[in-house]
Short mmCIF file of C-alpha atoms in Angstrom, two decimals:
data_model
loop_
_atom_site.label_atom_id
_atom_site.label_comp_id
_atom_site.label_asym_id
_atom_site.label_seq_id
_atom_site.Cartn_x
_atom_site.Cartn_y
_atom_site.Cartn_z
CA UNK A 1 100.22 243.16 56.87
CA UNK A 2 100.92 244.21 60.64
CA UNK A 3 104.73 244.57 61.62
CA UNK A 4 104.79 246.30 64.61
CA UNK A 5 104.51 246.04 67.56
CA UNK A 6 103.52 242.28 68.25
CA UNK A 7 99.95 242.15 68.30
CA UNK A 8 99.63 239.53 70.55
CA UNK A 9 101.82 241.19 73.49
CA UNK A 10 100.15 244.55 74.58
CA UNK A 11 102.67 245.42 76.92
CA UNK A 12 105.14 245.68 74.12
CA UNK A 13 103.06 248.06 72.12
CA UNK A 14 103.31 250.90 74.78
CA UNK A 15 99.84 251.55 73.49
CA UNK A 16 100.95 252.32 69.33
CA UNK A 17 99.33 251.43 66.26
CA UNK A 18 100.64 248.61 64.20
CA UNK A 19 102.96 249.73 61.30
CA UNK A 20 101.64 248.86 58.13
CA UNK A 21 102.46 249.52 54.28
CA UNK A 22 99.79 252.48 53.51
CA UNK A 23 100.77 253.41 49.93
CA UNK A 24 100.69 250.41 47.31
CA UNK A 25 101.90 252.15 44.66
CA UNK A 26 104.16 254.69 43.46
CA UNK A 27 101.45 256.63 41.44
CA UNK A 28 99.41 256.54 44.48
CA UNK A 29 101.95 257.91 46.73
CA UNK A 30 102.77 260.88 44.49
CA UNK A 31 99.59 261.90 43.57
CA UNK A 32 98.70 262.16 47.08
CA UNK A 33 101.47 264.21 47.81
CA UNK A 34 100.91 266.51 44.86
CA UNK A 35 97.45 267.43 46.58
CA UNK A 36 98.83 268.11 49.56
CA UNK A 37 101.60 270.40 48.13
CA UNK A 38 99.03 272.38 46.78
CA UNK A 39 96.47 272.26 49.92
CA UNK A 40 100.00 273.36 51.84
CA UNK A 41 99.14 270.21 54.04
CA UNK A 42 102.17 268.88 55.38
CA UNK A 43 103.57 264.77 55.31
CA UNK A 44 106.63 262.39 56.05
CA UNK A 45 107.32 259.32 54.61
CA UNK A 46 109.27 255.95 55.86
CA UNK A 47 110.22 253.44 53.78
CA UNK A 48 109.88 250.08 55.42
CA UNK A 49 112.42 247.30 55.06
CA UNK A 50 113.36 244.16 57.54
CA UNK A 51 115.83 245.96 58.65
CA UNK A 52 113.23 248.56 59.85
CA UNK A 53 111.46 245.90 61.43
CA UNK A 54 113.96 244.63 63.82
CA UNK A 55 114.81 247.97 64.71
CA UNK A 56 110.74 248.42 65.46
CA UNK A 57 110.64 245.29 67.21
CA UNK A 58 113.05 246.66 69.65
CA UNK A 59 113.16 250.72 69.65
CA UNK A 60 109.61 252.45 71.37
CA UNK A 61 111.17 255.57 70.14
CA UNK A 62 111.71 254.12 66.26
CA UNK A 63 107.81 252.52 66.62
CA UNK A 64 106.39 256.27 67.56
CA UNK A 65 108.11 257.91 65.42
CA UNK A 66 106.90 255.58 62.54
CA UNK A 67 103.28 255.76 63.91
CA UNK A 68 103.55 259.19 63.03
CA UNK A 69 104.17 259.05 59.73
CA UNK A 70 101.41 259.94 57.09
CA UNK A 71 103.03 257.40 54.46
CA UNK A 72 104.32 254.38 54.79
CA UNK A 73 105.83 252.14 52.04
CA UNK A 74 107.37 248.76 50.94
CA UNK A 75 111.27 249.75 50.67
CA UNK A 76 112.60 245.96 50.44
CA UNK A 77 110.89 242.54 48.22
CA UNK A 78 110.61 240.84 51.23
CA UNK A 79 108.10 243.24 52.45
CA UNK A 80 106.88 243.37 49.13
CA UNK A 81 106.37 239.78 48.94
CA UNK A 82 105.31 238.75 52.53
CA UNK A 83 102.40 242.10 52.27
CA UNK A 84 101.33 240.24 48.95
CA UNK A 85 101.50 237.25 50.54
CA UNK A 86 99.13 238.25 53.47
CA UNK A 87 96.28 239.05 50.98
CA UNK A 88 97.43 242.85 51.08
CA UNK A 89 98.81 245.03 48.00
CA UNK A 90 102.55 246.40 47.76
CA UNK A 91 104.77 247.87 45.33
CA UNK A 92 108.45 248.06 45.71
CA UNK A 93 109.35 252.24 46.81
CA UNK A 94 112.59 252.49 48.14
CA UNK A 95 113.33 255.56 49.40
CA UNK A 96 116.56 256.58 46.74
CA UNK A 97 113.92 255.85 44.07
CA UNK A 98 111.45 258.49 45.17
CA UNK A 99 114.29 261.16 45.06
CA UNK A 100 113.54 261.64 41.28
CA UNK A 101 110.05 261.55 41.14
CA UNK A 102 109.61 264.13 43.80
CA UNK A 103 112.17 266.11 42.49
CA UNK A 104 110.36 266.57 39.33
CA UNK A 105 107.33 266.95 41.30
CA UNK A 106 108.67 269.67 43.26
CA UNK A 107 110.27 271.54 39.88
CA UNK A 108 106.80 271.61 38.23
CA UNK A 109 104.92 273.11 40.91
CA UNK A 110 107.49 275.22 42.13
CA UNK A 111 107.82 273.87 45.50
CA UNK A 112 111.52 274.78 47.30
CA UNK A 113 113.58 271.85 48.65
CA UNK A 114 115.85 271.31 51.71
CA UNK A 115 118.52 268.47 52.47
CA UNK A 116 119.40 267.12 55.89
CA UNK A 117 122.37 264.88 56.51
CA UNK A 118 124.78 263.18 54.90
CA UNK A 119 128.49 265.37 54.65
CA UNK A 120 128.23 268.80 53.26
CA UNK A 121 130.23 267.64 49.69
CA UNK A 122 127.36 265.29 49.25
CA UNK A 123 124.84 267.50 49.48
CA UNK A 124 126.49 270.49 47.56
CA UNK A 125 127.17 267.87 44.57
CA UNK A 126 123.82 266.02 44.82
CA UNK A 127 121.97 269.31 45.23
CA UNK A 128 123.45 270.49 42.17
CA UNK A 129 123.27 267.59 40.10
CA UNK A 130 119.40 267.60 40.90
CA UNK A 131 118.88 271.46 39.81
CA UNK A 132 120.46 270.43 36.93
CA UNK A 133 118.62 267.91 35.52
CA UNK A 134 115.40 269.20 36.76
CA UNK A 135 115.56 272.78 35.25
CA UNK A 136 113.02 274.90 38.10
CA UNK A 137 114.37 272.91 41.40
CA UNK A 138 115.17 274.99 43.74
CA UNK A 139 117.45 273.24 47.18
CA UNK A 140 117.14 276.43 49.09
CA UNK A 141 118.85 274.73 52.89
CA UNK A 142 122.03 271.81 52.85
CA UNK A 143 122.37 270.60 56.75
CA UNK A 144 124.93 268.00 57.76
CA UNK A 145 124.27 267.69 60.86
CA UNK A 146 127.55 266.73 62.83
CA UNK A 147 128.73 263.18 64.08
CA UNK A 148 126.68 262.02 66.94
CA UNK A 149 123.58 264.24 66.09
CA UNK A 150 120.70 263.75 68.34
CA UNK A 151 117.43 263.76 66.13
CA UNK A 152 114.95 264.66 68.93
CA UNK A 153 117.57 267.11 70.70
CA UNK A 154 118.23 271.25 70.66
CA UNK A 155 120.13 270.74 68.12
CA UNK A 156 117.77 269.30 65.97
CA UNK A 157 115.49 272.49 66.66
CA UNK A 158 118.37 274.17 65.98
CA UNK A 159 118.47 272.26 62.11
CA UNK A 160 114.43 272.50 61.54
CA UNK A 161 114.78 276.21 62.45
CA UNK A 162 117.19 276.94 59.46
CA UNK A 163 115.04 274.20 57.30
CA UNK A 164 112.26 276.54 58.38
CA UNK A 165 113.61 279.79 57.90
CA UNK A 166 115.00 278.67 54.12
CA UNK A 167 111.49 278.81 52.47
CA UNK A 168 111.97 275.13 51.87
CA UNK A 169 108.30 272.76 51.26
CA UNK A 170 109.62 269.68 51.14
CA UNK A 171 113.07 267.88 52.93
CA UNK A 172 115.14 265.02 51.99
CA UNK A 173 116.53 263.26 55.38
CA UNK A 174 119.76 261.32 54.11
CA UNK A 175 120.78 260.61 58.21
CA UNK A 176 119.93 256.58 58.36
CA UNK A 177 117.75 254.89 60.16
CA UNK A 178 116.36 255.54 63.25
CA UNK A 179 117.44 258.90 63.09
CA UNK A 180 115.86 260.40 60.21
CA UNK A 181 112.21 258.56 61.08
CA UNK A 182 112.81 260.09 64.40
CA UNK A 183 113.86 263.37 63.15
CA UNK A 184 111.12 263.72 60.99
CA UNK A 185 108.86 262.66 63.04
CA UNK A 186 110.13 265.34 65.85
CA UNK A 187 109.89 268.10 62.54
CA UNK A 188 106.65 267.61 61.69
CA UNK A 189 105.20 268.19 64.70
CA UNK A 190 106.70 271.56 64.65
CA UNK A 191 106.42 271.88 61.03
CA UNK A 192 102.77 270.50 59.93
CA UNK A 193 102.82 271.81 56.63
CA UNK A 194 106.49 270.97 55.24
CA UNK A 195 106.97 267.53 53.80
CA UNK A 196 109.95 265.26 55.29
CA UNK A 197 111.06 261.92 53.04
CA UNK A 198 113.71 259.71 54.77
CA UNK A 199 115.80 258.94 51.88
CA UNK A 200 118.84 256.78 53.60
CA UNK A 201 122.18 256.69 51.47
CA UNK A 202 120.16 258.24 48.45
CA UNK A 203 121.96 261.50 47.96
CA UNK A 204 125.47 259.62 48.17
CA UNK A 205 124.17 257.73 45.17
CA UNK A 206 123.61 260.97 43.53
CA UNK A 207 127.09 262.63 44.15
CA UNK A 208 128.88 259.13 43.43
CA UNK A 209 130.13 258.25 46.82
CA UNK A 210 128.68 255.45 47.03
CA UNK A 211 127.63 253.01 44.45
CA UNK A 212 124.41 251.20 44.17
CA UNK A 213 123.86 247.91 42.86
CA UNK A 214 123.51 247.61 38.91
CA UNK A 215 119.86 247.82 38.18
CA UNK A 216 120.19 243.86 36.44
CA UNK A 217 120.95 242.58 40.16
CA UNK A 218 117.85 245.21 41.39
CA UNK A 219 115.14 244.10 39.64
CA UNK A 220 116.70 240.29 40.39
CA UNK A 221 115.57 241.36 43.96
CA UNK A 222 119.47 240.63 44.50
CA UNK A 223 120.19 244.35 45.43
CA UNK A 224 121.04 243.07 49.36
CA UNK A 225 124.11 241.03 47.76
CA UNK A 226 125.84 243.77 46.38
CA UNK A 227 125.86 245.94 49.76
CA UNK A 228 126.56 242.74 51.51
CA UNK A 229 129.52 242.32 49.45
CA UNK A 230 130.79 245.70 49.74
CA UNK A 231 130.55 246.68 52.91
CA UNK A 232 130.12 242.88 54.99
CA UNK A 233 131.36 244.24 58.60
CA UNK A 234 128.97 246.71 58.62
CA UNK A 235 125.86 244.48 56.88
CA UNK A 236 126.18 240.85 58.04
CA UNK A 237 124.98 241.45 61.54
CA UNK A 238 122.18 243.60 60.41
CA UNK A 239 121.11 240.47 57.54
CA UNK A 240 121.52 237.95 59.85
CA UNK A 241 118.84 239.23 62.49
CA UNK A 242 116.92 240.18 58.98
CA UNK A 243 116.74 236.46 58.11
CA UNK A 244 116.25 235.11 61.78
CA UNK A 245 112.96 237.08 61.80
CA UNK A 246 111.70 236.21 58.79
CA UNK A 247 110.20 232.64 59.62
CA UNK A 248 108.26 234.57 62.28
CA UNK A 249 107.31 237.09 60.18
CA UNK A 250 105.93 234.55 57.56
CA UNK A 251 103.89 232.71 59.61
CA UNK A 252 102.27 236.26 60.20
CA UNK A 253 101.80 236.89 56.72
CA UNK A 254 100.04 233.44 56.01
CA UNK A 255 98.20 233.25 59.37
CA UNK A 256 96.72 237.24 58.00
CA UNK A 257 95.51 235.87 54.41
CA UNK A 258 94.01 232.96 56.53
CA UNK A 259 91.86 235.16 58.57
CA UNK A 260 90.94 237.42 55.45
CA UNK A 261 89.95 234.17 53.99
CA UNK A 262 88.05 233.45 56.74
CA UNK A 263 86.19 236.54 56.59
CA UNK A 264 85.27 236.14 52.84
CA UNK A 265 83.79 232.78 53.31
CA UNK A 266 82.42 232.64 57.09
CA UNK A 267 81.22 228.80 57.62
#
């Protein structure tokens, strides 16, 4: 399914692909990556959510950054379910679950890790906590960047230079959205053959300061209730523009699987 930009309205484009899910699965996504950790062949990967696509509906600089990215994948059920519903294949991968997997992926074939973002306890207790439980990880850079960081600025060079200089294959970006899509988008450019996963608030589930929903209300696709509830100034703007473009966005989905349709069975 396309999510960005509007198809239909080239001046809002500014001349960018559409965004789409690339990576169906989880199997798929981290096999891929394996290869490319041992080809030394560099990637970044964005986890889509609705919240994601409001931002691309209305940020150039979000929508090239994401264009950039090598991987793309379904970080929310309603892109799960409205990419199924288009005729096209998704898997939930949120971006806190891939933190394990490529953690053990990065013990077994010896491949150092850095951390960008967050505060500096978080990454000091998340960095341990991952060493620890997967014996061979090695987090060789923690950067918490300061309030106000600018992800495309001198002081980002400033932060992929010590990433760089570290040894470090692969990064975690733990800065939010837009910035660490933007930041690893700027990164990779200078770094082609380092690996940059934008991981949102999935470190601060690892240290404990934050908590994330119990796994009974996750696989209930009821995850977006529990942060609503805990933190509702913060999230109830952000759902609310979430749910006003979903109508839009399902009309997309179904007017897609229509014209796949159409293909199949051509009058």
């Amino acid at each position: 399914m396309i999510w960005s930009p509007e198809t239909d309205d080239p001046h809002r484009s500014h001349g960018l692909p559409p965004v789409q899910v690339t990576v169906p699965t989880r199997e798929d996504l981290l096999q891929d990556l394996g290869a490319r950790l041992e080809r030394g062949q560099g990637f970044s990967i964005a986890t889509l959510n609705l919240d994601h696509v409001v931002k691309l509906r209305r940020d150039p600089a979000f929508r090239r950054a994401y264009s950039s990215h090598s991987h793309v994948t379904a970080d929310g059920r309603p892109v799960v379910w409205l990419t199924r519903l288009s005729g096209g294949d998704a898997r939930l991968i949120t971006g806190s679950d891939l933190i394990a997997p490529l953690a053990a992926l990065c013990a077994k074939t010896n491949t150092p890790v850095a951390m960008v973002g967050a505060t500096a306890q978080v990454l000091k207790t998340s960095a341990q906590r991952l060493e620890a439980q997967y014996p061979g990880l090695r987090v060789l850079a923690q950067v918490a960047p300061p309030m106000g960081f600018i992800p495309d600025s001198a002081d980002a060079d400033a932060v992929i230079d010590e990433v760089a200089a570290s040894g470090a294959r692969v990064c975690f970006l733990a800065l939010g959205a837009p910035k660490q899509e933007i930041f690893a988008a700027h990164a990779a450019a200078r770094l082609p053959n380092m690996g940059f996963v934008s991981i949102g608030a999935g470190l601060d589930f690892i240290a404990g300061t934050q908590v994330r929903a119990p796994r009974i209300m996750r696989a209930l696709a009821m995850e977006w209730v529990w942060r609503l509830t805990t933190n509702p100034k913060r999230l109830a703007a952000r759902y609310t523009a979430c749910l006003a473009i979903l109508p839009r966005l399902l009309m997309r989905a179904l007017s897609e699987r229509w014209a796949r349709q159409a293909k199949k069975d051509p009058a």
